[in-house]
């Protein structure tokens, strides 16, 4: 009986049940346990996130391209797509219209947790052997992430939300997550996709009120968006703190948006000083500096250029 009541015939919600599904929301996310298909129970139980689309338009913009692209999954979270209309045993509450559902594998360890253990000026950093091992490990993770972004771009996909929280460990591999919500190059991002990881062009300063900035609805998905985020990620992984720590309260999102909207050489100069103090050499500073340039056209042209940078050949 219990198996017959499972959502889509295989999922049990851990944060509630099917009654949590709302008819008015275009995208909803839930934690669940995947018991696998009825005809293959030996696949075992897996913790997943369910992304349910009540809008076919949103699904087409933010997820369909993932099904059509031949992604090398050693770089990305595992996901499985379900077209609701094809299932007779979906067990969806009456009155709730769903078109698609994507089940995404979950991980307990994010890069943000690792970075939090090596903050700037921490006593750990006084141990040069420990610091070198940390730098060496982080560098290998960054290169792998860079490869993953490069391969996304090769498939004409712009991620749009690269940060330390979207890099997760699955087994012995670090992978890029949050693929749902990415868009095809040249398309528009959902405003919920933009945030503290986004580049200056993702924000517009208010003409009426100089102390505020809003998300830019005209932002076009281009590689430069992910290149900025990758530079920010490298900085924070090696320095051990947010790029905002020297400018605004790290937890104040409005101040962060204003900071990015007003980004200039002064900000980057301070960050390069912190990189140097943290033990990063001139090559690493050059890479981050160029990724975090204000104007998209002045950043590296592609992830291929970034992966060919001499920084990656430097030994610790």
Short mmCIF file of C-alpha atoms in Angstrom, two decimals:
data_model
loop_
_atom_site.label_atom_id
_atom_site.label_comp_id
_atom_site.label_asym_id
_atom_site.label_seq_id
_atom_site.Cartn_x
_atom_site.Cartn_y
_atom_site.Cartn_z
CA UNK A 1 0.00 0.00 0.00
CA UNK A 2 2.78 2.41 0.94
CA UNK A 3 4.58 1.80 -2.34
CA UNK A 4 1.37 2.50 -4.22
CA UNK A 5 1.09 5.95 -2.61
CA UNK A 6 4.58 7.12 -3.48
CA UNK A 7 4.95 10.27 -5.56
CA UNK A 8 5.68 9.30 -9.18
CA UNK A 9 5.62 5.71 -7.97
CA UNK A 10 9.05 5.93 -6.26
CA UNK A 11 9.50 9.02 -4.02
CA UNK A 12 8.59 9.66 -0.40
CA UNK A 13 8.82 13.24 0.83
CA UNK A 14 10.98 13.81 3.92
CA UNK A 15 9.86 17.38 4.50
CA UNK A 16 6.16 16.65 4.17
CA UNK A 17 4.03 14.83 1.61
CA UNK A 18 2.23 15.37 -1.65
CA UNK A 19 -0.20 17.74 0.06
CA UNK A 20 2.64 20.31 0.15
CA UNK A 21 2.39 20.63 -3.62
CA UNK A 22 0.72 23.92 -4.49
CA UNK A 23 -1.22 24.62 -7.64
CA UNK A 24 -0.07 28.24 -7.93
CA UNK A 25 3.72 27.87 -7.93
CA UNK A 26 5.72 27.47 -11.14
CA UNK A 27 8.69 25.71 -9.48
CA UNK A 28 8.73 23.85 -6.16
CA UNK A 29 11.55 22.00 -4.42
CA UNK A 30 11.29 19.18 -1.89
CA UNK A 31 13.59 16.78 -0.07
CA UNK A 32 12.69 13.15 -0.70
CA UNK A 33 13.89 9.57 -0.66
CA UNK A 34 14.05 7.78 -3.98
CA UNK A 35 13.20 4.09 -3.62
CA UNK A 36 13.80 3.44 -7.30
CA UNK A 37 11.43 2.00 -9.86
CA UNK A 38 9.04 -0.72 -8.75
CA UNK A 39 10.60 -3.16 -11.20
CA UNK A 40 14.10 -2.56 -9.78
CA UNK A 41 13.90 -2.25 -5.98
CA UNK A 42 17.51 -3.42 -5.64
CA UNK A 43 18.68 0.04 -6.74
CA UNK A 44 18.52 1.10 -3.06
CA UNK A 45 17.32 4.20 -1.26
CA UNK A 46 18.82 7.57 -2.21
CA UNK A 47 18.31 11.05 -0.79
CA UNK A 48 17.31 13.46 -3.53
CA UNK A 49 15.91 16.90 -4.14
CA UNK A 50 12.77 17.01 -6.25
CA UNK A 51 12.31 20.02 -8.51
CA UNK A 52 8.69 20.09 -9.66
CA UNK A 53 7.61 22.31 -12.54
CA UNK A 54 4.05 23.60 -12.60
CA UNK A 55 4.96 25.73 -15.63
CA UNK A 56 5.98 24.12 -18.88
CA UNK A 57 7.48 27.45 -19.97
CA UNK A 58 9.84 27.57 -16.98
CA UNK A 59 10.88 23.96 -17.52
CA UNK A 60 11.67 24.64 -21.18
CA UNK A 61 13.83 27.63 -20.20
CA UNK A 62 15.63 26.21 -17.16
CA UNK A 63 15.90 22.45 -17.55
CA UNK A 64 15.01 21.03 -20.96
CA UNK A 65 18.47 21.78 -22.37
CA UNK A 66 19.97 19.50 -19.71
CA UNK A 67 18.06 16.55 -21.18
CA UNK A 68 19.15 17.40 -24.71
CA UNK A 69 22.85 17.97 -23.95
CA UNK A 70 25.27 15.09 -23.68
CA UNK A 71 26.91 16.19 -20.45
CA UNK A 72 29.91 14.34 -19.02
CA UNK A 73 28.34 13.47 -15.69
CA UNK A 74 31.64 12.96 -13.88
CA UNK A 75 31.60 16.77 -13.52
CA UNK A 76 27.97 17.22 -12.45
CA UNK A 77 25.33 16.07 -10.01
CA UNK A 78 23.22 13.16 -11.18
CA UNK A 79 19.65 13.97 -12.17
CA UNK A 80 16.69 12.12 -13.63
CA UNK A 81 13.79 13.66 -15.53
CA UNK A 82 10.15 12.61 -15.32
CA UNK A 83 7.51 13.83 -17.77
CA UNK A 84 4.40 13.79 -15.58
CA UNK A 85 1.98 13.33 -18.45
CA UNK A 86 3.57 9.99 -19.26
CA UNK A 87 2.84 8.52 -15.82
CA UNK A 88 -0.45 6.99 -14.74
CA UNK A 89 0.65 6.48 -11.10
CA UNK A 90 2.01 9.96 -10.35
CA UNK A 91 -0.13 10.35 -7.19
CA UNK A 92 -0.51 14.10 -7.59
CA UNK A 93 -3.14 15.83 -5.43
CA UNK A 94 -6.35 16.83 -7.16
CA UNK A 95 -6.21 20.33 -8.62
CA UNK A 96 -2.40 20.45 -8.82
CA UNK A 97 -0.99 20.67 -12.33
CA UNK A 98 2.58 19.49 -12.87
CA UNK A 99 4.33 19.06 -16.18
CA UNK A 100 7.79 17.85 -15.25
CA UNK A 101 9.85 16.74 -12.27
CA UNK A 102 13.64 16.47 -11.95
CA UNK A 103 15.18 14.32 -9.20
CA UNK A 104 18.65 15.51 -8.21
CA UNK A 105 21.17 13.57 -6.10
CA UNK A 106 22.10 15.13 -2.75
CA UNK A 107 25.45 15.47 -1.00
CA UNK A 108 26.32 16.37 2.59
CA UNK A 109 29.64 18.11 1.88
CA UNK A 110 29.93 21.43 0.06
CA UNK A 111 33.11 23.31 -0.75
CA UNK A 112 31.83 26.14 1.45
CA UNK A 113 32.25 23.91 4.52
CA UNK A 114 35.83 23.10 3.56
CA UNK A 115 36.70 26.75 2.98
CA UNK A 116 35.12 27.72 6.30
CA UNK A 117 37.75 25.57 8.03
CA UNK A 118 40.63 27.68 6.67
CA UNK A 119 39.62 31.32 7.23
CA UNK A 120 42.02 34.19 6.57
CA UNK A 121 44.49 34.84 9.41
CA UNK A 122 43.56 31.53 11.07
CA UNK A 123 46.30 29.82 13.07
CA UNK A 124 46.19 26.89 10.63
CA UNK A 125 47.69 29.14 8.00
CA UNK A 126 50.85 29.55 10.10
CA UNK A 127 51.64 25.88 9.43
CA UNK A 128 53.24 26.14 5.97
CA UNK A 129 53.09 22.40 5.30
CA UNK A 130 49.38 22.31 6.11
CA UNK A 131 48.78 25.45 4.07
CA UNK A 132 50.60 24.02 1.04
CA UNK A 133 48.56 20.83 1.20
CA UNK A 134 45.38 22.87 1.45
CA UNK A 135 46.36 25.09 -1.49
CA UNK A 136 47.31 22.06 -3.58
CA UNK A 137 43.98 20.35 -2.89
CA UNK A 138 41.91 23.48 -3.49
CA UNK A 139 43.79 24.16 -6.71
CA UNK A 140 42.96 20.71 -8.07
CA UNK A 141 39.29 21.21 -7.13
CA UNK A 142 39.23 24.64 -8.82
CA UNK A 143 40.72 23.23 -12.01
CA UNK A 144 38.14 20.45 -12.06
CA UNK A 145 35.34 22.98 -11.54
CA UNK A 146 36.83 25.07 -14.35
CA UNK A 147 36.75 22.03 -16.63
CA UNK A 148 33.12 21.45 -15.73
CA UNK A 149 32.19 25.05 -16.54
CA UNK A 150 34.15 24.81 -19.80
CA UNK A 151 32.19 21.71 -20.83
CA UNK A 152 28.89 23.40 -19.95
CA UNK A 153 29.82 26.34 -22.14
CA UNK A 154 30.79 23.93 -24.93
CA UNK A 155 27.18 22.69 -24.75
CA UNK A 156 25.98 26.31 -24.99
CA UNK A 157 24.84 26.26 -21.34
CA UNK A 158 25.52 29.11 -18.90
CA UNK A 159 25.27 28.02 -15.25
CA UNK A 160 24.67 31.39 -13.61
CA UNK A 161 25.04 30.28 -9.97
CA UNK A 162 28.61 29.10 -9.48
CA UNK A 163 29.74 29.50 -5.87
CA UNK A 164 31.16 27.43 -3.01
CA UNK A 165 27.68 26.17 -2.11
CA UNK A 166 27.09 24.74 -5.60
CA UNK A 167 30.30 22.68 -5.55
CA UNK A 168 29.57 19.42 -3.73
CA UNK A 169 31.41 16.17 -3.09
CA UNK A 170 29.94 12.89 -4.31
CA UNK A 171 32.09 9.93 -3.30
CA UNK A 172 35.65 11.00 -4.10
CA UNK A 173 34.68 13.56 -6.74
CA UNK A 174 33.80 17.23 -6.47
CA UNK A 175 30.98 18.16 -8.82
CA UNK A 176 28.99 21.15 -9.99
CA UNK A 177 25.38 21.15 -8.76
CA UNK A 178 22.30 23.36 -9.21
CA UNK A 179 22.17 22.69 -12.94
CA UNK A 180 18.42 23.24 -13.05
CA UNK A 181 18.02 26.98 -13.51
CA UNK A 182 20.93 27.27 -15.92
CA UNK A 183 19.98 28.65 -19.33
CA UNK A 184 21.02 28.41 -22.95
CA UNK A 185 23.55 31.07 -23.93
CA UNK A 186 21.87 34.27 -25.01
CA UNK A 187 18.73 33.63 -22.99
CA UNK A 188 17.42 35.41 -19.88
CA UNK A 189 18.04 34.20 -16.33
CA UNK A 190 15.28 33.91 -13.79
CA UNK A 191 15.75 36.73 -11.29
CA UNK A 192 15.99 34.09 -8.54
CA UNK A 193 19.16 32.82 -10.23
CA UNK A 194 21.00 36.09 -9.59
CA UNK A 195 22.69 36.83 -6.28
CA UNK A 196 25.94 37.55 -4.49
CA UNK A 197 27.80 35.31 -6.96
CA UNK A 198 26.66 37.41 -9.94
CA UNK A 199 28.83 39.97 -11.79
CA UNK A 200 28.38 43.78 -11.82
CA UNK A 201 26.30 43.75 -15.00
CA UNK A 202 23.69 41.66 -13.14
CA UNK A 203 22.73 44.71 -11.06
CA UNK A 204 21.41 48.18 -11.71
CA UNK A 205 21.99 51.07 -9.32
CA UNK A 206 18.90 53.08 -8.51
CA UNK A 207 18.91 56.57 -10.03
CA UNK A 208 16.53 57.82 -7.37
CA UNK A 209 18.30 56.23 -4.43
CA UNK A 210 22.09 55.86 -4.56
CA UNK A 211 22.01 53.48 -1.60
CA UNK A 212 20.14 50.72 -3.45
CA UNK A 213 20.69 48.32 -6.34
CA UNK A 214 18.34 45.89 -8.02
CA UNK A 215 18.75 42.82 -10.20
CA UNK A 216 19.01 43.47 -13.90
CA UNK A 217 16.14 41.77 -15.82
CA UNK A 218 17.95 42.49 -19.11
CA UNK A 219 21.00 40.41 -18.19
CA UNK A 220 21.87 38.00 -20.99
CA UNK A 221 23.43 34.61 -20.26
CA UNK A 222 27.02 34.77 -21.51
CA UNK A 223 30.23 32.96 -20.45
CA UNK A 224 31.44 36.17 -18.76
CA UNK A 225 28.78 35.62 -16.07
CA UNK A 226 30.31 32.29 -15.02
CA UNK A 227 33.85 33.61 -15.49
CA UNK A 228 33.22 36.34 -12.91
CA UNK A 229 31.74 33.79 -10.50
CA UNK A 230 34.70 31.46 -11.04
CA UNK A 231 37.15 34.25 -10.16
CA UNK A 232 35.15 34.97 -7.02
CA UNK A 233 35.17 31.27 -6.15
CA UNK A 234 38.96 31.01 -6.54
CA UNK A 235 39.48 34.05 -4.34
CA UNK A 236 37.24 32.79 -1.56
CA UNK A 237 38.66 29.25 -1.68
CA UNK A 238 42.26 30.41 -1.30
CA UNK A 239 41.75 33.40 1.00
CA UNK A 240 39.10 31.74 3.14
CA UNK A 241 36.57 34.56 3.29
CA UNK A 242 33.90 36.23 1.17
CA UNK A 243 34.97 38.91 -1.29
CA UNK A 244 32.55 41.18 0.56
CA UNK A 245 34.22 40.80 3.96
CA UNK A 246 36.40 43.91 3.48
CA UNK A 247 33.58 46.09 2.17
CA UNK A 248 30.18 45.26 3.68
CA UNK A 249 28.49 42.92 6.12
CA UNK A 250 28.80 39.45 4.50
CA UNK A 251 25.25 38.52 5.49
CA UNK A 252 23.58 41.71 4.22
CA UNK A 253 22.38 40.86 0.70
CA UNK A 254 21.28 44.41 -0.15
CA UNK A 255 24.72 45.79 0.73
CA UNK A 256 26.36 43.04 -1.30
CA UNK A 257 24.29 43.95 -4.36
CA UNK A 258 25.23 47.63 -3.95
CA UNK A 259 28.88 46.64 -3.60
CA UNK A 260 28.85 44.65 -6.82
CA UNK A 261 26.86 47.29 -8.70
CA UNK A 262 29.55 49.83 -7.79
CA UNK A 263 32.48 47.49 -8.44
CA UNK A 264 35.70 49.17 -9.57
CA UNK A 265 39.51 48.86 -9.49
CA UNK A 266 39.59 49.88 -5.82
CA UNK A 267 37.77 46.71 -4.82
CA UNK A 268 39.99 44.47 -6.91
CA UNK A 269 43.14 46.13 -5.58
CA UNK A 270 42.14 45.30 -2.00
CA UNK A 271 41.34 41.70 -2.96
CA UNK A 272 44.69 41.22 -4.71
CA UNK A 273 46.41 42.43 -1.52
CA UNK A 274 44.57 39.75 0.47
CA UNK A 275 45.52 37.10 -2.10
CA UNK A 276 49.16 38.07 -1.75
CA UNK A 277 49.00 38.02 2.05
CA UNK A 278 47.40 34.57 1.90
CA UNK A 279 50.38 33.17 0.01
CA UNK A 280 49.06 33.22 -3.56
CA UNK A 281 51.72 34.12 -6.10
CA UNK A 282 51.62 36.62 -8.96
CA UNK A 283 50.11 34.13 -11.41
CA UNK A 284 47.13 33.37 -9.18
CA UNK A 285 46.59 37.06 -8.50
CA UNK A 286 46.66 37.79 -12.24
CA UNK A 287 44.03 35.12 -12.94
CA UNK A 288 41.62 36.31 -10.24
CA UNK A 289 42.19 39.97 -11.10
CA UNK A 290 41.22 39.41 -14.72
CA UNK A 291 38.15 37.31 -13.89
CA UNK A 292 36.86 40.02 -11.55
CA UNK A 293 37.18 42.92 -13.97
CA UNK A 294 34.24 45.31 -14.02
CA UNK A 295 33.54 45.13 -17.76
CA UNK A 296 32.59 41.72 -19.20
CA UNK A 297 34.54 42.41 -22.41
CA UNK A 298 37.79 42.81 -20.46
CA UNK A 299 37.56 39.45 -18.66
CA UNK A 300 39.10 36.30 -20.19
CA UNK A 301 37.23 35.51 -23.40
CA UNK A 302 36.45 31.92 -22.46
CA UNK A 303 36.99 29.18 -19.90
CA UNK A 304 39.49 27.70 -22.35
CA UNK A 305 41.67 30.79 -21.84
CA UNK A 306 41.36 30.39 -18.07
CA UNK A 307 42.31 26.70 -18.12
CA UNK A 308 45.39 27.53 -20.20
CA UNK A 309 46.61 30.11 -17.67
CA UNK A 310 50.10 29.49 -16.29
CA UNK A 311 48.74 29.54 -12.74
CA UNK A 312 47.61 25.92 -13.04
CA UNK A 313 51.17 24.78 -13.76
CA UNK A 314 52.56 26.46 -10.63
CA UNK A 315 53.50 24.02 -7.85
CA UNK A 316 53.05 24.50 -4.10
#
